[in-house]
Amino acid sequence: MAAFRRFPYGGTDNLSEKGDLSLLAERLAAAAKKRYSCRSYKDQPLECLNELEAFAEDGYEILGSFSDVRFCILRDPEASRSIMKGPWGPLPSLLLMAVRTDRPHFLEALGYAGQQVILEATALGIQTCWVSGMFSLDKATKHFPGLEKHWNVVAVSPLGYASANAKTGAKQKLFKFLSAQRGRRHGLDVIMHPTELASLPPVLVNALQAAAQAPSALNQQPWRFAIRGTELTISSKHPAPKPDHPSRLDLGIAMLEFAAAARALGEDGFWQPRQTEGNPIAAFIREP
Ligand SMILES: Cc1cc2nc3c(=O)[nH]c(=O)nc-3n(C[C@H](O)[C@H](O)[C@H](O)COP(=O)(O)O)c2cc1C
C-alpha cells in the first residue's frame, strides 16, 4: 500500500497519487458497507495485523495538512482488557488512536484518519468498535510508546474476529436498549435541507448517503450538510462547537465516508477545514 501521509494539502496533480487515492477510496467505500460496531469477540489471535499496522503507520490520507495523528496496535489480550471499561469479554487486540490536541481541527483529523484504519481492518476481515469514553486514559497512555506533551489517546477500538452472537448477543441487546436509535440512521432530509438536496448532482447524493451511514458516538449523527455559495459544507448540529467538542470526531469520520464514496464514484474532491471555533467545519472542494 502506497503512503499517503504526505498527500499535499489541496489535492495533487500527480497522476500516480491520484490513482492510488482512488484505489484506496474504492477499498474503503466497499468496507464501509460491511462495517458495524462489534461488541463480542472470539478469543483468537488475529492474522493480518502486520498489514493493518503498516497501513496505520503510513497508508492513510491525512485531513488537510494535519499529520499529527498516531496509532498503536496492542497485541496483548490482558493489556487490552485492562484498558477497556465495561463487560467486553475477550479482546485479542486493541487499536489506540492518539492525536496532538493543541492544533486546530485535531478531532476531525483523528476521525478522518481513524476511520480509514477501522475500514482497512474491516477489509482485512477484522471487526472493530469505536470507543471514545469508556476506557482508561491512564492505562492507554501507559501502553502507547513515546507519547509527548499535548498528545492524547482520544479513542480506542477492539480488533478481533466477531463471535457467533456478535450481532444478537446480550451486550449488543443491552447497547440497543441504552441507545434507542442504534443502527438506525437519519434520512437525508434531516441532514440536509430538501431544497438543497434536490440541487445536488447524483454522485454527491450517493456520497451523502454513505456519510449518513457513518458511525457516531451513541449514534447521534451530529453532522449537517449545506450548500454555501458553490460549496458543499459540513457543520456540527451543535451551534458553536469548540475545537475539542466531541461532535468533531464524528464529523471527521463522516467526512471520510463521504470522500471515499465520492472518489470511488469518480468525483475527485477533498475536504478543506474551515472554522476552528464554529460552523461550518469544512467545505468539500470538487476538482474539475
Ligand atoms: C466516536 C465514537 C465513540 C463510540 N463510543 C462507543 C462506546 O463507548 N461504546 C460502544 O459500545 N459503542 C461506541 N460507539 C459505537 C456507536 O454506538 C455506533 O457507531 C453507532 O451506534 C452506530 O452503529 P454501527 O457502528 O454498528 O453502525 C462509538 C462510536 C463512535 C464513532
mmCIF file of C-alpha atoms and ligand atoms in Angstrom:
data_model
loop_
_atom_site.group_PDB
_atom_site.id
_atom_site.type_symbol
_atom_site.label_atom_id
_atom_site.label_comp_id
_atom_site.label_asym_id
_atom_site.label_seq_id
_atom_site.Cartn_x
_atom_site.Cartn_y
_atom_site.Cartn_z
ATOM 1 C CA MET A 1 0.000 0.000 0.000
ATOM 2 C CA ALA A 2 1.421 3.366 -1.002
ATOM 3 C CA ALA A 3 1.956 6.049 1.597
ATOM 4 C CA PHE A 4 -0.485 8.977 1.568
ATOM 5 C CA ARG A 5 0.620 10.841 4.670
ATOM 6 C CA ARG A 6 2.430 13.378 2.546
ATOM 7 C CA PHE A 7 -0.530 13.733 0.210
ATOM 8 C CA PRO A 8 -0.426 17.513 -0.250
ATOM 9 C CA TYR A 9 -2.993 19.891 1.134
ATOM 10 C CA GLY A 10 -5.476 20.854 -1.540
ATOM 11 C CA GLY A 11 -5.168 17.697 -3.629
ATOM 12 C CA THR A 12 -2.473 16.617 -6.043
ATOM 13 C CA ASP A 13 -1.621 16.909 -9.707
ATOM 14 C CA ASN A 14 0.438 13.750 -9.518
ATOM 15 C CA LEU A 15 -1.465 11.152 -11.553
ATOM 16 C CA SER A 16 0.003 8.175 -9.750
ATOM 17 C CA GLU A 17 -1.024 9.639 -6.373
ATOM 18 C CA LYS A 18 -4.484 10.350 -7.772
ATOM 19 C CA GLY A 19 -4.748 6.734 -8.935
ATOM 20 C CA ASP A 20 -3.566 5.391 -5.572
ATOM 21 C CA LEU A 21 -6.046 7.569 -3.764
ATOM 22 C CA SER A 22 -8.951 6.393 -5.867
ATOM 23 C CA LEU A 23 -7.969 2.711 -5.335
ATOM 24 C CA LEU A 24 -7.831 3.376 -1.602
ATOM 25 C CA ALA A 25 -11.244 5.070 -1.822
ATOM 26 C CA GLU A 26 -12.781 2.072 -3.597
ATOM 27 C CA ARG A 27 -11.428 -0.307 -0.952
ATOM 28 C CA LEU A 28 -12.628 1.851 1.944
ATOM 29 C CA ALA A 29 -16.031 2.599 0.399
ATOM 30 C CA ALA A 30 -16.637 -1.137 -0.094
ATOM 31 C CA ALA A 31 -15.564 -1.861 3.501
ATOM 32 C CA ALA A 32 -17.869 0.889 4.836
ATOM 33 C CA LYS A 33 -20.864 -1.086 3.564
ATOM 34 C CA LYS A 34 -19.811 -4.093 5.688
ATOM 35 C CA ARG A 35 -18.625 -2.361 8.868
ATOM 36 C CA TYR A 36 -20.652 -2.446 12.075
ATOM 37 C CA SER A 37 -19.772 -1.939 15.729
ATOM 38 C CA CYS A 38 -18.914 -5.355 17.119
ATOM 39 C CA ARG A 39 -19.109 -5.905 20.885
ATOM 40 C CA SER A 40 -18.346 -9.653 21.205
ATOM 41 C CA TYR A 41 -15.074 -11.135 20.006
ATOM 42 C CA LYS A 42 -13.584 -14.608 19.695
ATOM 43 C CA ASP A 43 -10.682 -15.400 21.977
ATOM 44 C CA GLN A 44 -8.445 -15.904 18.949
ATOM 45 C CA PRO A 45 -5.266 -14.157 17.776
ATOM 46 C CA LEU A 46 -5.531 -12.191 14.545
ATOM 47 C CA GLU A 47 -3.883 -12.726 11.206
ATOM 48 C CA CYS A 48 -3.091 -9.695 9.037
ATOM 49 C CA LEU A 49 -2.177 -7.477 11.994
ATOM 50 C CA ASN A 50 1.154 -6.652 10.366
ATOM 51 C CA GLU A 51 -0.671 -5.408 7.281
ATOM 52 C CA LEU A 52 -3.013 -3.322 9.389
ATOM 53 C CA GLU A 53 -0.069 -1.975 11.367
ATOM 54 C CA ALA A 54 1.678 -0.910 8.151
ATOM 55 C CA PHE A 55 -1.483 0.857 6.996
ATOM 56 C CA ALA A 56 -1.850 2.567 10.392
ATOM 57 C CA GLU A 57 1.763 3.704 10.110
ATOM 58 C CA ASP A 58 1.570 5.476 6.756
ATOM 59 C CA GLY A 59 -1.109 4.024 4.496
ATOM 60 C CA TYR A 60 -3.877 6.555 5.056
ATOM 61 C CA GLU A 61 -4.679 10.040 3.801
ATOM 62 C CA ILE A 62 -4.406 12.933 6.217
ATOM 63 C CA LEU A 63 -7.066 15.641 6.530
ATOM 64 C CA GLY A 64 -5.815 18.944 5.155
ATOM 65 C CA SER A 65 -2.274 19.467 6.397
ATOM 66 C CA PHE A 66 -2.851 17.780 9.748
ATOM 67 C CA SER A 67 -0.370 14.932 10.164
ATOM 68 C CA ASP A 68 -0.138 14.762 13.987
ATOM 69 C CA VAL A 69 -2.099 11.532 14.383
ATOM 70 C CA ARG A 70 -0.594 8.268 15.616
ATOM 71 C CA PHE A 71 -1.866 4.740 16.015
ATOM 72 C CA CYS A 72 -0.646 1.855 18.148
ATOM 73 C CA ILE A 73 -1.882 -1.738 17.967
ATOM 74 C CA LEU A 74 -1.713 -3.662 21.246
ATOM 75 C CA ARG A 75 -1.403 -7.381 20.691
ATOM 76 C CA ASP A 76 -1.655 -8.355 24.345
ATOM 77 C CA PRO A 77 -5.194 -9.520 25.315
ATOM 78 C CA GLU A 78 -4.570 -8.887 29.031
ATOM 79 C CA ALA A 79 -3.416 -5.311 28.418
ATOM 80 C CA SER A 80 -6.315 -4.740 26.021
ATOM 81 C CA ARG A 81 -8.853 -5.925 28.601
ATOM 82 C CA SER A 82 -7.267 -3.801 31.335
ATOM 83 C CA ILE A 83 -7.705 -0.615 29.281
ATOM 84 C CA MET A 84 -11.388 -1.126 28.458
ATOM 85 C CA LYS A 85 -14.177 -0.353 30.909
ATOM 86 C CA GLY A 86 -17.357 -2.430 30.826
ATOM 87 C CA PRO A 87 -18.215 -6.065 30.076
ATOM 88 C CA TRP A 88 -16.307 -6.650 26.865
ATOM 89 C CA GLY A 89 -15.250 -10.305 27.221
ATOM 90 C CA PRO A 90 -12.156 -11.450 25.312
ATOM 91 C CA LEU A 91 -10.275 -8.729 23.413
ATOM 92 C CA PRO A 92 -7.426 -10.157 21.316
ATOM 93 C CA SER A 93 -6.053 -6.746 20.292
ATOM 94 C CA LEU A 94 -6.720 -3.068 20.752
ATOM 95 C CA LEU A 95 -6.161 -0.110 18.421
ATOM 96 C CA LEU A 96 -5.123 3.031 20.321
ATOM 97 C CA MET A 97 -5.654 6.349 18.498
ATOM 98 C CA ALA A 98 -3.673 9.397 19.618
ATOM 99 C CA VAL A 99 -3.583 12.967 18.368
ATOM 100 C CA ARG A 100 -1.808 16.198 19.155
ATOM 101 C CA THR A 101 -4.510 18.210 20.892
ATOM 102 C CA ASP A 102 -3.100 21.757 20.698
ATOM 103 C CA ARG A 103 -3.747 22.074 16.959
ATOM 104 C CA PRO A 104 -6.910 23.264 15.180
ATOM 105 C CA HIS A 105 -9.147 20.505 13.789
ATOM 106 C CA PHE A 106 -7.395 17.785 15.790
ATOM 107 C CA LEU A 107 -10.596 15.828 16.447
ATOM 108 C CA GLU A 108 -11.773 15.900 12.821
ATOM 109 C CA ALA A 109 -8.265 14.832 11.735
ATOM 110 C CA LEU A 110 -8.320 11.881 14.136
ATOM 111 C CA GLY A 111 -11.800 10.834 12.991
ATOM 112 C CA TYR A 112 -10.747 11.097 9.330
ATOM 113 C CA ALA A 113 -7.560 9.050 9.774
ATOM 114 C CA GLY A 114 -9.000 6.649 12.367
ATOM 115 C CA GLN A 115 -11.952 5.702 10.194
ATOM 116 C CA GLN A 116 -9.532 4.720 7.422
ATOM 117 C CA VAL A 117 -7.745 2.341 9.806
ATOM 118 C CA ILE A 118 -11.115 0.988 11.004
ATOM 119 C CA LEU A 119 -12.247 0.400 7.405
ATOM 120 C CA GLU A 120 -8.913 -1.138 6.416
ATOM 121 C CA ALA A 121 -9.393 -3.548 9.347
ATOM 122 C CA THR A 122 -12.884 -4.359 8.002
ATOM 123 C CA ALA A 123 -11.383 -5.003 4.554
ATOM 124 C CA LEU A 124 -8.930 -7.426 6.202
ATOM 125 C CA GLY A 125 -11.812 -9.303 7.893
ATOM 126 C CA ILE A 126 -11.244 -7.798 11.352
ATOM 127 C CA GLN A 127 -14.157 -6.362 13.365
ATOM 128 C CA THR A 128 -13.978 -3.110 15.303
ATOM 129 C CA CYS A 129 -15.907 -0.696 17.535
ATOM 130 C CA TRP A 130 -15.014 2.960 18.107
ATOM 131 C CA VAL A 131 -14.881 3.775 21.830
ATOM 132 C CA SER A 132 -14.157 7.337 22.881
ATOM 133 C CA GLY A 133 -15.152 7.461 26.534
ATOM 134 C CA MET A 134 -15.352 4.093 28.229
ATOM 135 C CA PHE A 135 -11.652 3.316 28.547
ATOM 136 C CA SER A 136 -8.861 4.128 30.998
ATOM 137 C CA LEU A 137 -6.885 7.057 29.614
ATOM 138 C CA ASP A 138 -4.037 6.448 32.082
ATOM 139 C CA LYS A 139 -3.624 2.818 31.063
ATOM 140 C CA ALA A 140 -3.971 3.550 27.351
ATOM 141 C CA THR A 141 -1.312 6.275 27.627
ATOM 142 C CA LYS A 142 0.982 3.919 29.529
ATOM 143 C CA HIS A 143 0.781 1.377 26.703
ATOM 144 C CA PHE A 144 1.334 3.952 23.945
ATOM 145 C CA PRO A 145 5.104 4.295 23.417
ATOM 146 C CA GLY A 146 6.641 7.767 23.182
ATOM 147 C CA LEU A 147 3.583 9.997 23.566
ATOM 148 C CA GLU A 148 4.808 13.530 24.196
ATOM 149 C CA LYS A 149 3.253 16.598 25.782
ATOM 150 C CA HIS A 150 -0.055 17.678 24.167
ATOM 151 C CA TRP A 151 -0.628 14.191 22.725
ATOM 152 C CA ASN A 152 -3.686 12.297 23.996
ATOM 153 C CA VAL A 153 -5.232 8.921 23.330
ATOM 154 C CA VAL A 154 -8.697 10.111 22.294
ATOM 155 C CA ALA A 155 -10.273 6.859 21.150
ATOM 156 C CA VAL A 156 -9.657 3.122 21.023
ATOM 157 C CA SER A 157 -11.173 0.184 19.187
ATOM 158 C CA PRO A 158 -11.075 -3.551 19.856
ATOM 159 C CA LEU A 159 -9.705 -5.541 16.940
ATOM 160 C CA GLY A 160 -10.924 -9.102 16.646
ATOM 161 C CA TYR A 161 -12.992 -11.723 14.905
ATOM 162 C CA ALA A 162 -16.691 -11.484 15.724
ATOM 163 C CA SER A 163 -18.005 -14.205 17.990
ATOM 164 C CA ALA A 164 -21.039 -16.098 16.690
ATOM 165 C CA ASN A 165 -23.508 -13.900 18.602
ATOM 166 C CA ALA A 166 -21.789 -10.581 17.863
ATOM 167 C CA LYS A 167 -24.876 -9.056 16.252
ATOM 168 C CA THR A 168 -27.551 -10.541 18.524
ATOM 169 C CA GLY A 169 -25.886 -11.284 21.882
ATOM 170 C CA ALA A 170 -26.648 -9.822 25.316
ATOM 171 C CA LYS A 171 -24.116 -6.992 25.052
ATOM 172 C CA GLN A 172 -25.473 -5.887 21.700
ATOM 173 C CA LYS A 173 -29.050 -6.015 23.041
ATOM 174 C CA LEU A 174 -28.063 -4.024 26.130
ATOM 175 C CA PHE A 175 -26.463 -1.400 23.923
ATOM 176 C CA LYS A 176 -29.566 -1.235 21.738
ATOM 177 C CA PHE A 177 -31.627 -0.727 24.883
ATOM 178 C CA LEU A 178 -29.389 2.081 26.115
ATOM 179 C CA SER A 179 -29.302 3.772 22.744
ATOM 180 C CA ALA A 180 -32.774 3.628 21.184
ATOM 181 C CA GLN A 181 -31.518 4.910 17.850
ATOM 182 C CA ARG A 182 -28.732 2.358 17.489
ATOM 183 C CA GLY A 183 -28.429 1.021 13.995
ATOM 184 C CA ARG A 184 -30.978 3.457 12.559
ATOM 185 C CA ARG A 185 -29.905 6.463 10.586
ATOM 186 C CA HIS A 186 -31.457 9.850 9.876
ATOM 187 C CA GLY A 187 -32.977 10.359 6.445
ATOM 188 C CA LEU A 188 -31.071 12.663 4.115
ATOM 189 C CA ASP A 189 -33.776 15.313 4.583
ATOM 190 C CA VAL A 190 -32.693 15.615 8.239
ATOM 191 C CA ILE A 191 -29.018 16.136 7.484
ATOM 192 C CA MET A 192 -29.552 18.497 4.546
ATOM 193 C CA HIS A 193 -32.367 20.864 3.601
ATOM 194 C CA PRO A 194 -34.552 19.100 0.981
ATOM 195 C CA THR A 195 -34.316 22.021 -1.478
ATOM 196 C CA GLU A 196 -30.524 21.973 -1.353
ATOM 197 C CA LEU A 197 -30.528 18.187 -1.541
ATOM 198 C CA ALA A 198 -32.581 18.350 -4.743
ATOM 199 C CA SER A 199 -29.951 20.581 -6.354
ATOM 200 C CA LEU A 200 -27.038 18.163 -5.717
ATOM 201 C CA PRO A 201 -25.593 16.068 -8.558
ATOM 202 C CA PRO A 202 -26.354 12.323 -8.137
ATOM 203 C CA VAL A 203 -22.745 11.469 -7.285
ATOM 204 C CA LEU A 204 -22.816 13.780 -4.259
ATOM 205 C CA VAL A 205 -26.221 12.450 -3.181
ATOM 206 C CA ASN A 206 -24.655 8.981 -3.198
ATOM 207 C CA ALA A 207 -21.716 10.263 -1.169
ATOM 208 C CA LEU A 208 -24.146 11.865 1.281
ATOM 209 C CA GLN A 209 -25.947 8.546 1.641
ATOM 210 C CA ALA A 210 -22.600 6.949 2.543
ATOM 211 C CA ALA A 211 -21.793 9.707 5.054
ATOM 212 C CA ALA A 212 -25.202 9.197 6.660
ATOM 213 C CA GLN A 213 -24.208 5.587 7.461
ATOM 214 C CA ALA A 214 -21.051 6.621 9.330
ATOM 215 C CA PRO A 215 -20.699 5.516 12.953
ATOM 216 C CA SER A 216 -21.012 8.144 15.686
ATOM 217 C CA ALA A 217 -20.923 8.187 19.489
ATOM 218 C CA LEU A 218 -24.332 6.981 20.750
ATOM 219 C CA ASN A 219 -25.376 7.053 17.102
ATOM 220 C CA GLN A 220 -26.127 10.758 17.465
ATOM 221 C CA GLN A 221 -25.204 11.558 13.844
ATOM 222 C CA PRO A 222 -24.323 15.178 14.635
ATOM 223 C CA TRP A 223 -23.445 16.126 11.044
ATOM 224 C CA ARG A 224 -25.404 18.573 8.935
ATOM 225 C CA PHE A 225 -24.656 19.423 5.300
ATOM 226 C CA ALA A 226 -25.484 22.607 3.390
ATOM 227 C CA ILE A 227 -24.688 24.469 0.198
ATOM 228 C CA ARG A 228 -22.948 27.781 0.794
ATOM 229 C CA GLY A 229 -22.394 29.569 -2.489
ATOM 230 C CA THR A 230 -20.882 26.932 -4.743
ATOM 231 C CA GLU A 231 -19.557 24.764 -1.900
ATOM 232 C CA LEU A 232 -20.930 21.787 -0.038
ATOM 233 C CA THR A 233 -20.194 22.284 3.659
ATOM 234 C CA ILE A 234 -20.386 20.122 6.755
ATOM 235 C CA SER A 235 -21.355 21.523 10.153
ATOM 236 C CA SER A 236 -21.970 20.149 13.602
ATOM 237 C CA LYS A 237 -25.595 20.156 14.716
ATOM 238 C CA HIS A 238 -24.286 21.906 17.818
ATOM 239 C CA PRO A 239 -24.283 25.657 17.180
ATOM 240 C CA ALA A 240 -20.748 26.677 18.170
ATOM 241 C CA PRO A 241 -18.549 23.602 18.523
ATOM 242 C CA LYS A 242 -15.243 24.479 20.153
ATOM 243 C CA PRO A 243 -12.093 22.728 18.822
ATOM 244 C CA ASP A 244 -12.446 19.990 21.470
ATOM 245 C CA HIS A 245 -16.191 19.448 21.005
ATOM 246 C CA PRO A 246 -16.748 15.665 20.749
ATOM 247 C CA SER A 247 -19.034 16.009 17.711
ATOM 248 C CA ARG A 248 -15.946 16.988 15.688
ATOM 249 C CA LEU A 249 -14.631 13.430 15.989
ATOM 250 C CA ASP A 250 -17.875 12.112 14.475
ATOM 251 C CA LEU A 251 -17.708 14.736 11.735
ATOM 252 C CA GLY A 252 -14.195 13.640 10.767
ATOM 253 C CA ILE A 253 -15.488 10.065 10.436
ATOM 254 C CA ALA A 254 -18.439 11.176 8.270
ATOM 255 C CA MET A 255 -16.145 13.341 6.109
ATOM 256 C CA LEU A 256 -14.017 10.280 5.389
ATOM 257 C CA GLU A 257 -17.039 8.162 4.440
ATOM 258 C CA PHE A 258 -18.250 10.965 2.162
ATOM 259 C CA ALA A 259 -14.868 11.459 0.462
ATOM 260 C CA ALA A 260 -14.280 7.718 -0.009
ATOM 261 C CA ALA A 261 -17.716 7.225 -1.579
ATOM 262 C CA ALA A 262 -17.371 10.306 -3.819
ATOM 263 C CA ARG A 263 -13.918 9.309 -5.075
ATOM 264 C CA ALA A 264 -14.982 5.705 -5.589
ATOM 265 C CA LEU A 265 -17.656 7.136 -7.914
ATOM 266 C CA GLY A 266 -15.090 9.175 -9.832
ATOM 267 C CA GLU A 267 -15.518 12.531 -8.086
ATOM 268 C CA ASP A 268 -12.032 13.839 -7.256
ATOM 269 C CA GLY A 269 -12.512 16.148 -4.331
ATOM 270 C CA PHE A 270 -11.218 16.796 -0.850
ATOM 271 C CA TRP A 271 -12.346 18.380 2.405
ATOM 272 C CA GLN A 272 -10.873 21.724 3.306
ATOM 273 C CA PRO A 273 -11.182 22.509 7.036
ATOM 274 C CA ARG A 274 -12.727 25.932 7.801
ATOM 275 C CA GLN A 275 -13.781 27.490 11.073
ATOM 276 C CA THR A 276 -11.945 26.469 14.207
ATOM 277 C CA GLU A 277 -14.485 27.929 16.640
ATOM 278 C CA GLY A 278 -17.770 27.280 14.899
ATOM 279 C CA ASN A 279 -19.690 26.097 11.857
ATOM 280 C CA PRO A 280 -19.212 25.172 9.066
ATOM 281 C CA ILE A 281 -16.332 22.878 9.937
ATOM 282 C CA ALA A 282 -15.174 22.142 6.388
ATOM 283 C CA ALA A 283 -16.065 22.523 2.712
ATOM 284 C CA PHE A 284 -15.809 19.813 0.062
ATOM 285 C CA ILE A 285 -13.754 21.142 -2.825
ATOM 286 C CA ARG A 286 -14.624 19.468 -6.136
ATOM 287 C CA GLU A 287 -11.782 19.110 -8.597
ATOM 288 C CA PRO A 288 -12.547 19.773 -12.265
HETATM 289 C C1 LIG B 1 -16.559 8.372 18.477
HETATM 290 C C2 LIG B 1 -17.393 7.133 18.791
HETATM 291 C C3 LIG B 1 -17.465 6.654 20.090
HETATM 292 C C4 LIG B 1 -18.187 5.493 20.383
HETATM 293 N N1 LIG B 1 -18.206 5.001 21.671
HETATM 294 C C5 LIG B 1 -18.790 3.809 21.931
HETATM 295 C C6 LIG B 1 -18.709 3.224 23.243
HETATM 296 O O1 LIG B 1 -18.138 3.801 24.169
HETATM 297 N N2 LIG B 1 -19.262 2.013 23.436
HETATM 298 C C7 LIG B 1 -19.898 1.338 22.417
HETATM 299 O O2 LIG B 1 -20.375 0.219 22.646
HETATM 300 N N3 LIG B 1 -20.021 1.876 21.162
HETATM 301 C C8 LIG B 1 -19.461 3.084 20.906
HETATM 302 N N4 LIG B 1 -19.535 3.624 19.635
HETATM 303 C C9 LIG B 1 -20.238 2.914 18.551
HETATM 304 C C10 LIG B 1 -21.585 3.602 18.224
HETATM 305 O O3 LIG B 1 -22.530 3.335 19.214
HETATM 306 C C11 LIG B 1 -22.068 3.069 16.876
HETATM 307 O O4 LIG B 1 -21.165 3.526 15.889
HETATM 308 C C12 LIG B 1 -23.453 3.547 16.491
HETATM 309 O O5 LIG B 1 -24.403 3.081 17.421
HETATM 310 C C13 LIG B 1 -23.845 3.083 15.086
HETATM 311 O O6 LIG B 1 -23.788 1.685 14.972
HETATM 312 P P1 LIG B 1 -22.824 0.949 13.931
HETATM 313 O O7 LIG B 1 -21.417 1.425 14.211
HETATM 314 O O8 LIG B 1 -22.999 -0.512 14.207
HETATM 315 O O9 LIG B 1 -23.221 1.335 12.551
HETATM 316 C C14 LIG B 1 -18.860 4.801 19.334
HETATM 317 C C15 LIG B 1 -18.788 5.298 18.024
HETATM 318 C C16 LIG B 1 -18.066 6.450 17.748
HETATM 319 C C17 LIG B 1 -17.963 6.924 16.331
#
